[in-house]
PDB file of C-alpha atoms in Angstrom:
ATOM      1  CA  MET B   1      93.326 124.813 124.669  1.00  0.00           C
ATOM      2  CA  ILE B   2      92.102 122.588 127.414  1.00  0.00           C
ATOM      3  CA  HIS B   3      93.868 122.519 130.772  1.00  0.00           C
ATOM      4  CA  LEU B   4      95.403 119.216 131.875  1.00  0.00           C
ATOM      5  CA  ASP B   5      96.477 118.480 135.339  1.00  0.00           C
ATOM      6  CA  PRO B   6      99.522 116.090 136.033  1.00  0.00           C
ATOM      7  CA  ILE B   7      97.310 113.018 136.377  1.00  0.00           C
ATOM      8  CA  ASP B   8      95.676 113.714 132.974  1.00  0.00           C
ATOM      9  CA  ILE B   9      99.048 114.150 131.581  1.00  0.00           C
ATOM     10  CA  LYS B  10     100.470 110.936 132.987  1.00  0.00           C
ATOM     11  CA  ILE B  11      97.326 108.992 131.645  1.00  0.00           C
ATOM     12  CA  LEU B  12      97.991 110.410 128.341  1.00  0.00           C
ATOM     13  CA  GLN B  13     101.690 109.443 128.340  1.00  0.00           C
ATOM     14  CA  LEU B  14     100.835 105.909 129.505  1.00  0.00           C
ATOM     15  CA  LEU B  15      98.143 105.273 126.852  1.00  0.00           C
ATOM     16  CA  GLN B  16     100.324 106.755 124.090  1.00  0.00           C
ATOM     17  CA  ALA B  17     103.048 104.316 125.131  1.00  0.00           C
ATOM     18  CA  ASN B  18     100.721 101.367 125.270  1.00  0.00           C
ATOM     19  CA  ALA B  19      96.990 101.814 124.499  1.00  0.00           C
ATOM     20  CA  LYS B  20      96.312  98.267 125.594  1.00  0.00           C
ATOM     21  CA  LYS B  21      97.145  99.264 129.180  1.00  0.00           C
ATOM     22  CA  THR B  22      94.067  98.384 131.375  1.00  0.00           C
ATOM     23  CA  ILE B  23      92.446 100.992 133.640  1.00  0.00           C
ATOM     24  CA  LYS B  24      93.540  98.772 136.541  1.00  0.00           C
ATOM     25  CA  GLU B  25      97.224  98.900 135.381  1.00  0.00           C
ATOM     26  CA  ILE B  26      97.058 102.612 135.070  1.00  0.00           C
ATOM     27  CA  ALA B  27      95.397 102.951 138.428  1.00  0.00           C
ATOM     28  CA  VAL B  28      98.043 100.969 140.295  1.00  0.00           C
ATOM     29  CA  GLU B  29     100.882 103.055 138.425  1.00  0.00           C
ATOM     30  CA  LEU B  30      99.213 106.256 139.416  1.00  0.00           C
ATOM     31  CA  HIS B  31      98.441 105.146 143.022  1.00  0.00           C
ATOM     32  CA  LEU B  32      94.779 105.797 142.434  1.00  0.00           C
ATOM     33  CA  SER B  33      91.628 103.658 142.333  1.00  0.00           C
ATOM     34  CA  THR B  34      90.086 102.613 139.001  1.00  0.00           C
ATOM     35  CA  THR B  35      87.080 104.835 139.181  1.00  0.00           C
ATOM     36  CA  PRO B  36      88.713 108.035 138.913  1.00  0.00           C
ATOM     37  CA  ILE B  37      90.970 106.747 136.132  1.00  0.00           C
ATOM     38  CA  PHE B  38      88.004 105.443 134.190  1.00  0.00           C
ATOM     39  CA  ASP B  39      86.216 108.804 134.566  1.00  0.00           C
ATOM     40  CA  ARG B  40      89.413 110.759 133.481  1.00  0.00           C
ATOM     41  CA  ILE B  41      89.824 108.648 130.430  1.00  0.00           C
ATOM     42  CA  LYS B  42      86.258 109.080 129.501  1.00  0.00           C
ATOM     43  CA  LYS B  43      86.509 112.883 130.024  1.00  0.00           C
ATOM     44  CA  LEU B  44      89.640 112.838 127.745  1.00  0.00           C
ATOM     45  CA  GLU B  45      87.674 110.967 125.090  1.00  0.00           C
ATOM     46  CA  ARG B  46      84.808 113.255 125.333  1.00  0.00           C
ATOM     47  CA  LEU B  47      86.808 116.442 125.059  1.00  0.00           C
ATOM     48  CA  GLY B  48      88.481 114.925 121.859  1.00  0.00           C
ATOM     49  CA  ILE B  49      91.916 114.908 123.417  1.00  0.00           C
ATOM     50  CA  ILE B  50      91.961 111.073 123.022  1.00  0.00           C
ATOM     51  CA  ASP B  51      90.921 110.854 119.313  1.00  0.00           C
ATOM     52  CA  LYS B  52      90.869 107.032 119.002  1.00  0.00           C
ATOM     53  CA  TYR B  53      92.812 103.926 119.765  1.00  0.00           C
ATOM     54  CA  VAL B  54      94.737 102.168 117.003  1.00  0.00           C
ATOM     55  CA  ALA B  55      97.149  99.217 116.259  1.00  0.00           C
ATOM     56  CA  LEU B  56     100.274 100.257 114.803  1.00  0.00           C
ATOM     57  CA  VAL B  57     101.546  97.924 112.045  1.00  0.00           C
ATOM     58  CA  ASN B  58     105.123  97.444 111.329  1.00  0.00           C
ATOM     59  CA  PRO B  59     105.281  98.292 107.739  1.00  0.00           C
ATOM     60  CA  ASP B  60     108.447  96.161 106.977  1.00  0.00           C
ATOM     61  CA  LYS B  61     106.653  93.043 108.278  1.00  0.00           C
ATOM     62  CA  ILE B  62     103.804  93.480 105.681  1.00  0.00           C
ATOM     63  CA  GLY B  63     106.270  94.257 102.760  1.00  0.00           C
ATOM     64  CA  LYS B  64     105.754  98.141 102.772  1.00  0.00           C
ATOM     65  CA  CYS B  65     109.470  99.005 102.572  1.00  0.00           C
ATOM     66  CA  LEU B  66     109.557 102.093 100.448  1.00  0.00           C
ATOM     67  CA  THR B  67     108.734 105.528 102.004  1.00  0.00           C
ATOM     68  CA  VAL B  68     108.617 108.247  99.501  1.00  0.00           C
ATOM     69  CA  LEU B  69     108.349 111.905 100.499  1.00  0.00           C
ATOM     70  CA  VAL B  70     106.710 113.798  97.726  1.00  0.00           C
ATOM     71  CA  ASP B  71     106.526 117.510  97.194  1.00  0.00           C
ATOM     72  CA  VAL B  72     103.740 118.649  94.799  1.00  0.00           C
ATOM     73  CA  THR B  73     103.242 121.990  93.385  1.00  0.00           C
ATOM     74  CA  ILE B  74      99.621 122.438  92.127  1.00  0.00           C
ATOM     75  CA  LYS B  75      98.519 124.732  89.138  1.00  0.00           C
ATOM     76  CA  ASP B  76      95.403 126.237  90.582  1.00  0.00           C
ATOM     77  CA  HIS B  77      95.947 127.865  93.890  1.00  0.00           C
ATOM     78  CA  SER B  78      92.226 128.722  94.613  1.00  0.00           C
ATOM     79  CA  ARG B  79      90.611 127.255  97.512  1.00  0.00           C
ATOM     80  CA  ARG B  80      88.666 124.745  95.206  1.00  0.00           C
ATOM     81  CA  GLY B  81      91.906 123.796  93.512  1.00  0.00           C
ATOM     82  CA  ILE B  82      93.683 123.025  96.570  1.00  0.00           C
ATOM     83  CA  GLU B  83      90.808 121.129  98.252  1.00  0.00           C
ATOM     84  CA  ASP B  84      90.169 118.940  95.086  1.00  0.00           C
ATOM     85  CA  PHE B  85      93.783 117.832  95.080  1.00  0.00           C
ATOM     86  CA  ILE B  86      93.950 117.204  98.856  1.00  0.00           C
ATOM     87  CA  ASP B  87      90.556 115.477  98.815  1.00  0.00           C
ATOM     88  CA  TYR B  88      91.965 113.282  95.960  1.00  0.00           C
ATOM     89  CA  MET B  89      95.253 112.452  97.836  1.00  0.00           C
ATOM     90  CA  ILE B  90      93.728 111.705 101.265  1.00  0.00           C
ATOM     91  CA  ALA B  91      91.424 109.078  99.733  1.00  0.00           C
ATOM     92  CA  LEU B  92      94.438 107.059  98.360  1.00  0.00           C
ATOM     93  CA  PRO B  93      95.388 104.235 100.906  1.00  0.00           C
ATOM     94  CA  GLU B  94      99.164 104.444 100.012  1.00  0.00           C
ATOM     95  CA  VAL B  95      99.215 108.168 101.262  1.00  0.00           C
ATOM     96  CA  MET B  96     100.103 108.148 104.906  1.00  0.00           C
ATOM     97  CA  GLU B  97     100.280 111.880 105.449  1.00  0.00           C
ATOM     98  CA  CYS B  98      99.187 114.895 103.418  1.00  0.00           C
ATOM     99  CA  HIS B  99     100.054 118.455 104.364  1.00  0.00           C
ATOM    100  CA  HIS B 100      99.276 121.723 102.775  1.00  0.00           C
ATOM    101  CA  VAL B 101     102.547 123.607 103.127  1.00  0.00           C
ATOM    102  CA  THR B 102     104.487 126.819 102.638  1.00  0.00           C
ATOM    103  CA  GLY B 103     107.735 127.073 100.637  1.00  0.00           C
ATOM    104  CA  ASP B 104     108.592 125.941  97.210  1.00  0.00           C
ATOM    105  CA  SER B 105     105.935 123.278  96.975  1.00  0.00           C
ATOM    106  CA  ASP B 106     102.169 123.298  97.797  1.00  0.00           C
ATOM    107  CA  VAL B 107     101.514 120.116  99.219  1.00  0.00           C
ATOM    108  CA  TYR B 108     103.747 117.454 100.943  1.00  0.00           C
ATOM    109  CA  ILE B 109     102.771 113.756 100.927  1.00  0.00           C
ATOM    110  CA  LYS B 110     104.251 110.697 102.603  1.00  0.00           C
ATOM    111  CA  VAL B 111     103.675 107.541 100.612  1.00  0.00           C
ATOM    112  CA  LEU B 112     104.197 103.954 101.790  1.00  0.00           C
ATOM    113  CA  LEU B 113     104.670 101.191  99.232  1.00  0.00           C
ATOM    114  CA  GLU B 114     106.394  97.956  98.506  1.00  0.00           C
ATOM    115  CA  ASP B 115     109.047  98.992  96.090  1.00  0.00           C
ATOM    116  CA  MET B 116     110.073 101.228  93.197  1.00  0.00           C
ATOM    117  CA  GLU B 117     107.794  99.467  90.770  1.00  0.00           C
ATOM    118  CA  ALA B 118     104.888 100.068  93.098  1.00  0.00           C
ATOM    119  CA  TYR B 119     105.820 103.752  93.368  1.00  0.00           C
ATOM    120  CA  ASN B 120     106.071 103.913  89.549  1.00  0.00           C
ATOM    121  CA  GLN B 121     102.534 102.596  89.153  1.00  0.00           C
ATOM    122  CA  PHE B 122     101.312 105.072  91.875  1.00  0.00           C
ATOM    123  CA  VAL B 123     102.891 107.944  89.919  1.00  0.00           C
ATOM    124  CA  LEU B 124     101.443 106.733  86.571  1.00  0.00           C
ATOM    125  CA  THR B 125      98.034 105.655  87.690  1.00  0.00           C
ATOM    126  CA  LYS B 126      97.263 107.868  90.594  1.00  0.00           C
ATOM    127  CA  LEU B 127      99.528 110.935  91.220  1.00  0.00           C
ATOM    128  CA  SER B 128      99.754 111.925  87.594  1.00  0.00           C
ATOM    129  CA  VAL B 129      96.105 111.963  87.085  1.00  0.00           C
ATOM    130  CA  ALA B 130      95.205 113.814  90.249  1.00  0.00           C
ATOM    131  CA  PRO B 131      93.407 117.154  89.864  1.00  0.00           C
ATOM    132  CA  ASN B 132      95.498 120.219  89.537  1.00  0.00           C
ATOM    133  CA  VAL B 133      99.003 118.522  89.531  1.00  0.00           C
ATOM    134  CA  GLY B 134     101.835 120.813  88.413  1.00  0.00           C
ATOM    135  CA  HIS B 135     105.344 119.687  89.407  1.00  0.00           C
ATOM    136  CA  VAL B 136     106.264 116.714  91.506  1.00  0.00           C
ATOM    137  CA  GLN B 137     109.559 116.048  93.310  1.00  0.00           C
ATOM    138  CA  SER B 138     110.102 112.817  94.939  1.00  0.00           C
ATOM    139  CA  ARG B 139     112.585 111.897  97.745  1.00  0.00           C
ATOM    140  CA  PHE B 140     113.208 108.301  98.792  1.00  0.00           C
ATOM    141  CA  SER B 141     113.951 107.472 102.475  1.00  0.00           C
ATOM    142  CA  LEU B 142     117.082 105.497 102.963  1.00  0.00           C
ATOM    143  CA  SER B 143     116.287 104.670 106.575  1.00  0.00           C
ATOM    144  CA  THR B 144     113.851 105.807 109.289  1.00  0.00           C
ATOM    145  CA  ARG B 145     115.573 107.098 112.378  1.00  0.00           C
ATOM    146  CA  LYS B 146     112.553 108.130 114.169  1.00  0.00           C
ATOM    147  CA  CYS B 147     108.783 107.465 113.564  1.00  0.00           C
ATOM    148  CA  SER B 148     106.628 108.221 116.739  1.00  0.00           C
ATOM    149  CA  THR B 149     102.964 108.587 117.197  1.00  0.00           C
ATOM    150  CA  GLN B 150     103.359 109.929 120.831  1.00  0.00           C
ATOM    151  CA  ILE B 151     102.784 113.599 121.147  1.00  0.00           C
ATOM    152  CA  SER B 152     104.689 115.336 123.917  1.00  0.00           C
ATOM    153  CA  VAL B 153     102.214 116.278 126.650  1.00  0.00           C
ATOM    154  CA  THR B 154     103.547 118.635 129.285  1.00  0.00           C
ATOM    155  CA  PRO B 155     101.924 120.917 131.889  1.00  0.00           C
ATOM    156  CA  GLN B 156     100.749 124.288 130.587  1.00  0.00           C
TER     157      GLN B 156
END
């Protein structure tokens, strides 16, 4: 784990809230000059703490209104069996998240699609032909109460 001081933490909090915030804006907010802010951001990037900068798209605005939470049980629990299934899933653009999990299922995926027909096609043409699929259980989100990309950053 990498030690973060209070200024690093505040920079991360500000950038997670708005990645378009300029170095000058961050410097003003933290009462510092731009050079140390620039250097700290570059250090956070170099260390891999800041992984990338992205634009967050509102799924409803582009017609992706159906969120499906899918639990999948796979047949072959060997390393190769698990990796083949996961590699197949993470290559699908509809799959927003893919987790190897413990419990009653082996893999949890979050799928974002237009509607029920699109999910039906996803199941028929992609999920059902994925390598090593055993059992599938789907749950449909009625509403999203929280969806955040911000990771809580606190002093260690």
